[in-house]
Amino acid sequence: MEQILQTIIIGLSNGLIFALVALGYTLVYGIIELINFAHGDLFMLGSFIAFVLISSVFVITADTPLTLMVAQIALIIAITMIATAAINLSIERVAYKPLRNAPKLAPLISAIGMSFVLQNIALLIFGPANKSVNAILPSVNILSAVGITGVTISAEQVFVAIVTIPLLIALTWFVNKTRQGRAMRATAQDPDTAGLMGVNVDRTIAITFLIGGALAGAAGVVQILYNNTSVWNLGFRFGLNAFTSAVLGGIGNLQGAVLGALVLGLINAFSDRYLAANWTNAIVFAVLIGILVFKPTGLLGQQLADRA
Amino acid sequence: MSASSRPIQPGIVGWLTHLVSSALNLPGAYRRELERRRGRTLAMTILAVFAMAYPVLNRLYFQPFSRNVFPLPFPEDAVVTFMMIFGIMAIGLNIVAGFAGLLDLGYVAFYAFGAYTAAFLASPHFGSVSVVLFSNTIQGFPGIHFPFWMLVPLAMITAATFGVLLGAPTLRLRGDYLAIVTLGFGEIVPVVFKNLAAVNFDFGPIHLVNANLTGGNLGINPIDAPHFFGIKFGSSSGIAAVYLGMILLVGAILTARNLERSRMGRAWIAIREDEVAAEMMGINTVRTKLLAFGLGASFAGVAGVFQASYQGLTTSDFFTFATSILVLIMVILGGIGNIWGVLVGALVLVFVDKTFLPWLGLRFTEISPDLPNPSQFNFLIFGVLLVAMMRFRPEGFIPSRQRAAELHHAPPGQAIGAAATMGDAAIAGEEAVEELAAEQEAIATADEAAEVIDIEGPPGDAPGRAGT
């Protein structure tokens, strides 16, 4: 029982990181029907940017006083989000925007190319080996404070939730309540009509990429503080996990992406714990293929008009 | 009129008869072609002779020159062999992605099926049994030893079967979803081959205790080198293997050309251009796409069997996503939909990847040991190449004119963004005219082709008669 609870906790915290990346996939797919293959690698770049900030710029250690550490981490998250948002916007300008009117597979192939470019830039700068930071979050069991033993929730896992959940709420608010969010939903439904209604389609798409990039950056920071390590090809598998989450929840559907990510996090954790870790990737891909074949609309259904 | 002008009989026998009669008519066909298009035919002849002589020239003159006189990037025999292997793969992927327009991002899986077919059926891996077919030299060896000429069709069948098994449930998906499904498949297959190293299975007559089926991380070796008439064609036999690869490659080219010009090939192109319209014209789209998938996969099976037999080993690490993408880049760079284009793409890319970049790296180190080694960042170059090709020349460097016209003219309803201005409309009109011209040219080419190879058929209806 305790083991199962522990596995669920691990699965949910992994799922929350998946969710941040999955939202980037689902936002972009919802609006221009592009599987943004480079998104996972953007997340990887985000974790490397955070790596540089933590280890060289701010030099945070476990001894840093708590208030200072909170302020520094908040600053790191902000800087990384801005950086990845800017990178994502430039990628959109260079690789996707010129292909708006090309056949649909052209931007996908361009995205694959971009993914390799980002991976190799990281390889060029950081080398082929894993890059690690020292654990800076205190290693305490939050649950032991309230007298529960046997199951642990670490400070890292709390940190994941503290960063991720407000971002998810903010995104939902932005898309559903603001004027720009309405423009995004309109563009997702029908870009031509949205354009005729006065929506600046190009700007809306750019903002979508900015938001997706920022979320990937935040996920990168969370990743490196949670796992304390990053590597140049981290983004490929992670990105496919996140994409699977988006598909699982119903691509284009924000709540779906979060739900899908949590489910996939659990699948990952349970497969690692109870099956065998070397089969986990195969299982994730089998889930992806199964969903696409049998229920392409996902768990919560697609929220975009089918323009295929 | 010669014997081959009779309509081709269906079935294997008819196909073989056709093959023999066309072979007998080759001198005549060549003479006619020489009369019709003298310059082009002569140039092609010289090119073909040079290609056939190249491995020998390379070994006797080019490589010694590079070693002793002046360092130039002339490929090693192994690299030339890999050019053949990837040439076969590129031609196979071109059937799927170029002719039928289905983006397959997991093509490497079928390569793996081919390689493991050779590994299972021509190695001492299953040492508890001894099955040796058609060979006196290795009689009594442990393991299963099929001869190479039997492995090739077996690998084709295996790869095609898995292609159909994957395609059957997935080919109804939209293009980008299909791409992702194939990618997932391409990732699962190596994982399966990697993990089946300690299998416990007990059901019915099969009892496996910690059975090492696939060799896991280490893979399977040694795999028998191809051997005919007592001659080995493995990695130790240098240019002999190159020529075996060349024979397989020429077989792949001829098969792909015939497929392209067949009723089915026209059906593939019709589906690529407009699936709904093709279906309206009576094409069974699911069956036709499945055939493209299966046939395309069988090419990778051949490439895999040759790779494994040639190198004498195979491991799951060979079959990565990067390899799938490398083949895709060959197809896109060369000219998607054009057999000669993708062939050149494969030759050039293998050369760049395995010979030119390492050579450049050596030159860099001579200048300064601190300079980065370009062969480590080959995929940075290839990634930039993919993005640039999609943006500036999606039809590739040696394009199929028909495909080029399609790529520069998005079908209606896919265009998003601002409403079309007058200028856009004018450009679209021009493109439509271009496309029409290209299509007419395709019709003309098909007629010419029909004349050259003496296939009966009323003129002018070649693409129109596509159907199954």
PDB file of C-alpha atoms in Angstrom, chain B residues 26 59 61-62 71 86-87 100 150 165 168 211 224 244 252 338 352 361 398-399 407:
ATOM      1  CA  LEU B  26      17.831  -5.025 -74.308  1.00  0.00           C
ATOM      2  CA  ARG B  59      40.949   0.758 -54.754  1.00  0.00           C
ATOM      3  CA  TYR B  61      44.272   4.521 -57.954  1.00  0.00           C
ATOM      4  CA  PHE B  62      42.177   6.953 -55.907  1.00  0.00           C
ATOM      5  CA  PRO B  71      44.923  13.751 -49.035  1.00  0.00           C
ATOM      6  CA  PHE B  86      21.539   3.421 -47.901  1.00  0.00           C
ATOM      7  CA  GLY B  87      20.791   3.752 -51.605  1.00  0.00           C
ATOM      8  CA  ALA B 100       2.498   7.448 -51.949  1.00  0.00           C
ATOM      9  CA  MET B 150      17.419 -17.235 -49.295  1.00  0.00           C
ATOM     10  CA  LEU B 165       0.756  -5.201 -39.796  1.00  0.00           C
ATOM     11  CA  ALA B 168      -3.346  -1.922 -41.510  1.00  0.00           C
ATOM     12  CA  ALA B 211      16.603 -17.444 -23.083  1.00  0.00           C
ATOM     13  CA  ASP B 224      27.699 -15.443 -41.904  1.00  0.00           C
ATOM     14  CA  LEU B 244      27.202  -7.467 -54.402  1.00  0.00           C
ATOM     15  CA  ALA B 252      16.113  -2.074 -56.178  1.00  0.00           C
ATOM     16  CA  ASN B 338      12.414  10.880 -58.078  1.00  0.00           C
ATOM     17  CA  VAL B 352      29.518  13.396 -46.541  1.00  0.00           C
ATOM     18  CA  GLY B 361      37.910  16.932 -39.140  1.00  0.00           C
ATOM     19  CA  ILE B 398      17.012  16.601 -58.553  1.00  0.00           C
ATOM     20  CA  PRO B 399      13.269  16.938 -58.341  1.00  0.00           C
ATOM     21  CA  LEU B 407       4.946  21.256 -53.321  1.00  0.00           C
TER      22      LEU B 407
END
